[in-house]
mmCIF file with all atom_site columns, C-alpha atoms in Angstrom:
data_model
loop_
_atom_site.group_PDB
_atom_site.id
_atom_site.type_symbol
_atom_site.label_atom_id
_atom_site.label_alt_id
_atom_site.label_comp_id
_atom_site.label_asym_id
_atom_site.label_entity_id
_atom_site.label_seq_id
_atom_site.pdbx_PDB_ins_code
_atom_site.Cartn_x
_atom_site.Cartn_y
_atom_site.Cartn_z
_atom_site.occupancy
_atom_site.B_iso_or_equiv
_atom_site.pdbx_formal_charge
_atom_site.auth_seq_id
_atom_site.auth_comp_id
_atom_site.auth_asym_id
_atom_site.auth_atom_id
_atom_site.pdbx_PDB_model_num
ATOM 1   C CA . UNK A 1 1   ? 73.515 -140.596 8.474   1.00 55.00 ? 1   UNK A CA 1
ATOM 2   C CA . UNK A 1 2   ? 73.194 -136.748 7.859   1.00 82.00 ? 2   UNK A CA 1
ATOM 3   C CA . UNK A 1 3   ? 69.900 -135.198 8.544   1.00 93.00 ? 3   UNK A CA 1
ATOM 4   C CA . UNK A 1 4   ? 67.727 -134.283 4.940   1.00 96.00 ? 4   UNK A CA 1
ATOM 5   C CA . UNK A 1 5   ? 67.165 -130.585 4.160   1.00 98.00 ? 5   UNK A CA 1
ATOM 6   C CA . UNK A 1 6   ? 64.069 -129.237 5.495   1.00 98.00 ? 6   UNK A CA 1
ATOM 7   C CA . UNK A 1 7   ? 63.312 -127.064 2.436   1.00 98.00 ? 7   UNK A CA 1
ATOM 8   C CA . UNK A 1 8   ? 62.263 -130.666 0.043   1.00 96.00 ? 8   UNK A CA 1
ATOM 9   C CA . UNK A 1 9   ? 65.721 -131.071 -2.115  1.00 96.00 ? 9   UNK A CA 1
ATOM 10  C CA . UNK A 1 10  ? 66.228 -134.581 -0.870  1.00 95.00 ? 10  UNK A CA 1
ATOM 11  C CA . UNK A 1 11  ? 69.701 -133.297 -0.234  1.00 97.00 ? 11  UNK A CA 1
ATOM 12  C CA . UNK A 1 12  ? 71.453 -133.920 3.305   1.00 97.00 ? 12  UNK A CA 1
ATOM 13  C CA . UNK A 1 13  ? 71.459 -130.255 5.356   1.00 98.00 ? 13  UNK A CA 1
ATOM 14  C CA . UNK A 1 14  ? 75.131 -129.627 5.241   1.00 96.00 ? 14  UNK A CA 1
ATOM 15  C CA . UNK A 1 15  ? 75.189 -129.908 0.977   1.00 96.00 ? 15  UNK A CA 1
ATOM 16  C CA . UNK A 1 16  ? 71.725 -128.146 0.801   1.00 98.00 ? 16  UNK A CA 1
ATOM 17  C CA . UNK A 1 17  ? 70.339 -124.880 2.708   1.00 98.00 ? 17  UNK A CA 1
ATOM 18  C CA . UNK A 1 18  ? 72.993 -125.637 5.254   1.00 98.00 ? 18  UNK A CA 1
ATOM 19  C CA . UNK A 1 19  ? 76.525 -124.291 3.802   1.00 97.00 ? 19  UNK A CA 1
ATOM 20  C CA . UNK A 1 20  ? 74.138 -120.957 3.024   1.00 98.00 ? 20  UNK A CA 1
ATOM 21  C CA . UNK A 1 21  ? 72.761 -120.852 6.746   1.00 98.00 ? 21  UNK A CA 1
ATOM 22  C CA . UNK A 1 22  ? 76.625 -121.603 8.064   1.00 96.00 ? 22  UNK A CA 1
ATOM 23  C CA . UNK A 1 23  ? 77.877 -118.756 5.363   1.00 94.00 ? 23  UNK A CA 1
ATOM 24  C CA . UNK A 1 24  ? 79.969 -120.978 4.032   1.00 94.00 ? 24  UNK A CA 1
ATOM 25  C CA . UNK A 1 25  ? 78.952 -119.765 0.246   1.00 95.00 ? 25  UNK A CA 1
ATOM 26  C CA . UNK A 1 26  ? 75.732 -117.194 -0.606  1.00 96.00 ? 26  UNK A CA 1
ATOM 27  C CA . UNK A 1 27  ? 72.892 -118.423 -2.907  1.00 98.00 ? 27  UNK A CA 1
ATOM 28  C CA . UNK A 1 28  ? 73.550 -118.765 -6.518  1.00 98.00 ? 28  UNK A CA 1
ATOM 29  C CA . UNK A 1 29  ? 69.755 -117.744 -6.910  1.00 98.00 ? 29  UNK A CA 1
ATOM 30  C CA . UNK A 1 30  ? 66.551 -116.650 -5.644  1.00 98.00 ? 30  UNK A CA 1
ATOM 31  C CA . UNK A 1 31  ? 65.571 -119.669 -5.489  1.00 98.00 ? 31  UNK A CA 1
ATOM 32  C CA . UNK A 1 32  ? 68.137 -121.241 -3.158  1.00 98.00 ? 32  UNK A CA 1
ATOM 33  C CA . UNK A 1 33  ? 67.763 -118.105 -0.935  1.00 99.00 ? 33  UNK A CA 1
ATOM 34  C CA . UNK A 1 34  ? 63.803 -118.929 -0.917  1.00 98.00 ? 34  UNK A CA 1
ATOM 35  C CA . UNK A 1 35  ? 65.321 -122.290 0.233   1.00 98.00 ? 35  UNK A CA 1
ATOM 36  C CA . UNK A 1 36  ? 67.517 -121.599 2.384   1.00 99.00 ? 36  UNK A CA 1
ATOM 37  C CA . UNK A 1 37  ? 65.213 -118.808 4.307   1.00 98.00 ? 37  UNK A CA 1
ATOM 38  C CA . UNK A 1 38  ? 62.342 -121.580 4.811   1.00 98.00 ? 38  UNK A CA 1
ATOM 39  C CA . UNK A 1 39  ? 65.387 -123.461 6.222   1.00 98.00 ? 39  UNK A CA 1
ATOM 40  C CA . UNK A 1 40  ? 66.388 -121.204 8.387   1.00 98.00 ? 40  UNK A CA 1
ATOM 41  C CA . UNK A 1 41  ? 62.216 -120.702 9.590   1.00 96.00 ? 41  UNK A CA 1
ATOM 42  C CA . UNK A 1 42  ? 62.026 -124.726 10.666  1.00 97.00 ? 42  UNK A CA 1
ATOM 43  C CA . UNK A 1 43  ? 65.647 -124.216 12.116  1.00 97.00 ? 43  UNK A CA 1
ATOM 44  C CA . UNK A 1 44  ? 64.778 -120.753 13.921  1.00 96.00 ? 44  UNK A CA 1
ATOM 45  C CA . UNK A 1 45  ? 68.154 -119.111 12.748  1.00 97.00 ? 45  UNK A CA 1
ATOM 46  C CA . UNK A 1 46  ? 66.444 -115.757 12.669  1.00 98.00 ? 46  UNK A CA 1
ATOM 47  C CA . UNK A 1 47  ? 70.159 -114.151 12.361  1.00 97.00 ? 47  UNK A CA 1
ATOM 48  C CA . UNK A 1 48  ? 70.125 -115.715 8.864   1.00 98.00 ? 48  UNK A CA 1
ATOM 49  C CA . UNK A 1 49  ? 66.594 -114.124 8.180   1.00 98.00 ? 49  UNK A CA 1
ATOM 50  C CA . UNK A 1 50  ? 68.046 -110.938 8.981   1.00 98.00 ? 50  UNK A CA 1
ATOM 51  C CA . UNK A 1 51  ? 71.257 -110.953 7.193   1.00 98.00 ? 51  UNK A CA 1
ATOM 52  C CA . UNK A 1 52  ? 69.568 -111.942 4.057   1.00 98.00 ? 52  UNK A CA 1
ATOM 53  C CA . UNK A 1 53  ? 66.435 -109.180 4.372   1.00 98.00 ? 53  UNK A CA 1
ATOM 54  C CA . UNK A 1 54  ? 67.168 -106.140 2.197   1.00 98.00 ? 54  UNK A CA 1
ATOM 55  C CA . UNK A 1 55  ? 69.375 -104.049 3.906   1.00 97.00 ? 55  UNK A CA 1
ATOM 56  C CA . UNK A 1 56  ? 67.393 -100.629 3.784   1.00 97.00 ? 56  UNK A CA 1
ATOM 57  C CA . UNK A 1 57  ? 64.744 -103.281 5.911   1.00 97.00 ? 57  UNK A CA 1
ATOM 58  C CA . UNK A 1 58  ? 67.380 -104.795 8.314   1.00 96.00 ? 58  UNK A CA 1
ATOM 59  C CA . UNK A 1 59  ? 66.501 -102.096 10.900  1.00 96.00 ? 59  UNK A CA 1
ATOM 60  C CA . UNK A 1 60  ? 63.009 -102.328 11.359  1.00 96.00 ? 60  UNK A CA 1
ATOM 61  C CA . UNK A 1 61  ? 63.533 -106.209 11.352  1.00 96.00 ? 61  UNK A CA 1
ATOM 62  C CA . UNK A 1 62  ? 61.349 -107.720 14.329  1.00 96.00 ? 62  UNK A CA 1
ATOM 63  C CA . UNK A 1 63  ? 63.789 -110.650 15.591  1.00 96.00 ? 63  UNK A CA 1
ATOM 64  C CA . UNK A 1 64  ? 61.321 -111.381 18.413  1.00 96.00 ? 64  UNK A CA 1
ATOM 65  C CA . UNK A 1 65  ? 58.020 -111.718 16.356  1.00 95.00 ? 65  UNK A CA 1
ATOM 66  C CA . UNK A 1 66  ? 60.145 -113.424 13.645  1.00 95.00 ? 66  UNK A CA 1
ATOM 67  C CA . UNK A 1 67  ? 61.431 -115.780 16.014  1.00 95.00 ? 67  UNK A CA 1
ATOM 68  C CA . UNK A 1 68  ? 58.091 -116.701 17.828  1.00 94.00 ? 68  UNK A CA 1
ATOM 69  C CA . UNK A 1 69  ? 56.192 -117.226 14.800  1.00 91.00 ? 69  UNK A CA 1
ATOM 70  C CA . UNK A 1 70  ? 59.370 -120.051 13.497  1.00 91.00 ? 70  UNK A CA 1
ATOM 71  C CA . UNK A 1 71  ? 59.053 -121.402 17.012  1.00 92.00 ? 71  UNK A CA 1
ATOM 72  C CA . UNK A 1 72  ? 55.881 -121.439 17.315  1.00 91.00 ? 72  UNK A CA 1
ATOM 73  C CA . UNK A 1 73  ? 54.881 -123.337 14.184  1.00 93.00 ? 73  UNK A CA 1
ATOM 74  C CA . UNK A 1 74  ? 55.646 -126.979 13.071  1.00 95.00 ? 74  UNK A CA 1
ATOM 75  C CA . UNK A 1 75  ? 56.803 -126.915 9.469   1.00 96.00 ? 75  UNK A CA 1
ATOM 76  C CA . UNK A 1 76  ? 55.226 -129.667 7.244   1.00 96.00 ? 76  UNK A CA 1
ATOM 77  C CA . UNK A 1 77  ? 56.718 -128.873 4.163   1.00 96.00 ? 77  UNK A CA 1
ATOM 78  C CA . UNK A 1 78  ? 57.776 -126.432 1.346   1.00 98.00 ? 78  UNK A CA 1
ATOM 79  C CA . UNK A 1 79  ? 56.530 -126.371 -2.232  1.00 97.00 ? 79  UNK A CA 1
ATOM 80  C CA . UNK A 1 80  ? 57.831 -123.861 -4.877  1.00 97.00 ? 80  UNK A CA 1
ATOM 81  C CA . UNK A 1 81  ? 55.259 -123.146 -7.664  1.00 96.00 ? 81  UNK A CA 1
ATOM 82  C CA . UNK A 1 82  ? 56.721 -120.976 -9.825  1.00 96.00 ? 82  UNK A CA 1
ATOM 83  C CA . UNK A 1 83  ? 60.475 -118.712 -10.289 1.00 97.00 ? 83  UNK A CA 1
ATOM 84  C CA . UNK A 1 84  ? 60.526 -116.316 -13.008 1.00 96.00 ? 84  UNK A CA 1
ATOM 85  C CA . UNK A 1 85  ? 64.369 -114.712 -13.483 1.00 97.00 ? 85  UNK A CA 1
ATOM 86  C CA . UNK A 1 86  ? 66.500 -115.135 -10.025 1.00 97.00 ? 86  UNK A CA 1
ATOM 87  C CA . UNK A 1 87  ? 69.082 -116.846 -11.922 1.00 97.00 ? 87  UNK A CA 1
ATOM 88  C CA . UNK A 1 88  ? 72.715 -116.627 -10.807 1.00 94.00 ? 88  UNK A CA 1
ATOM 89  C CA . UNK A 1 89  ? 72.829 -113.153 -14.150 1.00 96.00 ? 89  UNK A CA 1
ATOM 90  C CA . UNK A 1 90  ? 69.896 -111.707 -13.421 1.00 98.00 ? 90  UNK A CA 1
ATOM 91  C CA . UNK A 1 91  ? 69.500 -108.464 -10.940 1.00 98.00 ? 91  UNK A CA 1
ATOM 92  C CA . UNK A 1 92  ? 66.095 -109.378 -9.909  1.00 98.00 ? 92  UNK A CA 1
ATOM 93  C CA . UNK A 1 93  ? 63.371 -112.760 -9.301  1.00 98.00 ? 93  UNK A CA 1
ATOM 94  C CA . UNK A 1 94  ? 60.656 -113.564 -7.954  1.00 97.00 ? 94  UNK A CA 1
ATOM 95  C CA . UNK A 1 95  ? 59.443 -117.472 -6.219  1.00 97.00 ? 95  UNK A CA 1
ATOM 96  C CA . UNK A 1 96  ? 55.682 -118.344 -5.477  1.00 96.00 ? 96  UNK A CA 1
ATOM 97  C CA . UNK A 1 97  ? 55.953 -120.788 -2.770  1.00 96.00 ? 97  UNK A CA 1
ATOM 98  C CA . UNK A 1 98  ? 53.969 -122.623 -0.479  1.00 94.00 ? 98  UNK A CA 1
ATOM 99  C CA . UNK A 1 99  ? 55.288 -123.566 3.273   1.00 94.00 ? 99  UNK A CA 1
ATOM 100 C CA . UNK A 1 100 ? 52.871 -125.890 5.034   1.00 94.00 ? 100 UNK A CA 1
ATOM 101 C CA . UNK A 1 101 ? 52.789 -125.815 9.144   1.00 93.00 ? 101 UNK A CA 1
ATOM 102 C CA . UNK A 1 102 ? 51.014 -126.762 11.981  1.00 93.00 ? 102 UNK A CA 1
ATOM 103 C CA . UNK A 1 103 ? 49.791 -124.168 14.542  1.00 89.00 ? 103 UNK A CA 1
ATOM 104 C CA . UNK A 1 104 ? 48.652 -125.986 17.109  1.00 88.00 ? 104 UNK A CA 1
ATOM 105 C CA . UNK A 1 105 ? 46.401 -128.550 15.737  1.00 91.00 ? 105 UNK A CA 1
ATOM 106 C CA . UNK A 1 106 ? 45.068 -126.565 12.677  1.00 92.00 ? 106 UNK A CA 1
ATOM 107 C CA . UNK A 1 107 ? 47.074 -126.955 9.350   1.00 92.00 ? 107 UNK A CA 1
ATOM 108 C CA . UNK A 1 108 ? 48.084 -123.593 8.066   1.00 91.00 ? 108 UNK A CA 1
ATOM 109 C CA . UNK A 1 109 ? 49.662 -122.763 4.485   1.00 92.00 ? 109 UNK A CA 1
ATOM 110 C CA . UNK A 1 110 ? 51.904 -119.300 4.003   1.00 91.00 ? 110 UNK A CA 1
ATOM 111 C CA . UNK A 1 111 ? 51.445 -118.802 0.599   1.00 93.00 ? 111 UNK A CA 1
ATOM 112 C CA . UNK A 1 112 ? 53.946 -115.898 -0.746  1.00 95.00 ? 112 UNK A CA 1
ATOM 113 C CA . UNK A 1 113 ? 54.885 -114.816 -4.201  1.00 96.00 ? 113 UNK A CA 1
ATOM 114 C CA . UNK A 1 114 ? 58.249 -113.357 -2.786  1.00 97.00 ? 114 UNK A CA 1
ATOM 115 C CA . UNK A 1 115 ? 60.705 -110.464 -4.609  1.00 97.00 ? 115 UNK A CA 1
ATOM 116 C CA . UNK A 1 116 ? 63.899 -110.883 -4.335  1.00 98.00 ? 116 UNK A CA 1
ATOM 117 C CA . UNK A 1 117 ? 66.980 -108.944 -5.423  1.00 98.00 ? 117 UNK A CA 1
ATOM 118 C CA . UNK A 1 118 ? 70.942 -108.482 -6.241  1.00 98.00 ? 118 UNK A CA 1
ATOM 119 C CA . UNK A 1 119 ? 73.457 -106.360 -4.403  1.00 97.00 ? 119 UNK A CA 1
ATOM 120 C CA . UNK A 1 120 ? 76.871 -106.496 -4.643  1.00 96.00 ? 120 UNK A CA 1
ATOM 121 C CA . UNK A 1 121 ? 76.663 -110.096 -6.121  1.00 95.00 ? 121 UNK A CA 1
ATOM 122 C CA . UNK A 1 122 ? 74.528 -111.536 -3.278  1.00 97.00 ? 122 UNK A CA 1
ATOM 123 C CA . UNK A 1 123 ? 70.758 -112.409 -2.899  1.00 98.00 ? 123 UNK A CA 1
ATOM 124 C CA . UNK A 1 124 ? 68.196 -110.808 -0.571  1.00 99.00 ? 124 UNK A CA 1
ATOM 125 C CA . UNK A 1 125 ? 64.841 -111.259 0.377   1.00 98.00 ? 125 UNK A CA 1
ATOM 126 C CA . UNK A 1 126 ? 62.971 -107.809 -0.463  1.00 98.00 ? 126 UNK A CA 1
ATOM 127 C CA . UNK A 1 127 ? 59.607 -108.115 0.373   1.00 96.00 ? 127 UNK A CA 1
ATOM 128 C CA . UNK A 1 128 ? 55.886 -110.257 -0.836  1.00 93.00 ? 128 UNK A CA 1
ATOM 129 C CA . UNK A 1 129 ? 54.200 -109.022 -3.594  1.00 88.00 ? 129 UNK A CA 1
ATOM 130 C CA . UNK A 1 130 ? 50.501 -109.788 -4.537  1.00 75.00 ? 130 UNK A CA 1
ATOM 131 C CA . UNK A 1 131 ? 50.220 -112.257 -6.781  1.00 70.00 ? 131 UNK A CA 1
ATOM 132 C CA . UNK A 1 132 ? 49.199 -110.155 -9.534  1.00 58.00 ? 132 UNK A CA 1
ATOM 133 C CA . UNK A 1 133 ? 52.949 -108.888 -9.537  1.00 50.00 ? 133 UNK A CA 1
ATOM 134 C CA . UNK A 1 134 ? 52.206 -105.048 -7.640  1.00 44.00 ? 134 UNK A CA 1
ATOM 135 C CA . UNK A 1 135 ? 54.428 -104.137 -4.692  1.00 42.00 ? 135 UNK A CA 1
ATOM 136 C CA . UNK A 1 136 ? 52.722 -103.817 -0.987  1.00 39.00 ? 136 UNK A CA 1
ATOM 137 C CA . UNK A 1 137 ? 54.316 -104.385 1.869   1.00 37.00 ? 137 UNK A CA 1
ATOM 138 C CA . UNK A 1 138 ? 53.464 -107.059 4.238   1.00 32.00 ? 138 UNK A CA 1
#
């Protein structure tokens, strides 16, 4: 029996976040990219993190913080609350999510309203954006 995705689908791993993590195909949409990056948090691929950040940001990319705070965390569960564009013709989108963990013994939620965008026909992560829709940086 094949292991269910950890980003919620109901979908076994391999049909799911999976062939995205294994670069077998990119994400069709912002969404499955959210997906597939919460994936690849429980999983601790941070190489997949990286390779779908935007690539002006790929430098400054901290694989060792990254990868301590997806080890160091128990993911509960993933909850996406709203997408507005990110569909497979759009240039731009944007996800509000919610990922549930455990630190420790104290319950956390990361609660993100996340930007992401289109280059050269794939998906990236860009950066978190208040939820009143004005860049910062986080």
């Amino acid at each position: 029996m094949s292991r269910p995705c950890p980003c919620g689908s109901g979908m076994p791993l391999e049909s799911c976040c999976g062939r995205f993590l294994s670069g077998a195909t990119g994400a069709a949409t912002a969404e499955e990219l959210m997906r597939s990056r919460y994936t690849a948090h429980v999983l601790g691929n941070v190489g997949y993190l990286k390779n779908t950040l935007w690539p002006a940001y790929q430098k400054a990319f901290d694989a060792i913080a990254v990868g301590a705070f997806a080890s160091g965390n128990r993911w509960i569960g993933l909850s996406v609350l709203e997408t507005e564009d990110g569909g497979a013709d759009d240039a731009t989108g944007t996800v509000l999510f919610e990922a549930r963990f455990l630190a420790g013994t104290d319950m956390g939620v990361h609660r993100e309203l996340s930007l992401f965008r289109k280059k050269g026909g794939r998906w990236y992560y860009v950066e978190g954006l208040p939820e009143g829709g004005k860049m910062r940086r986080i």
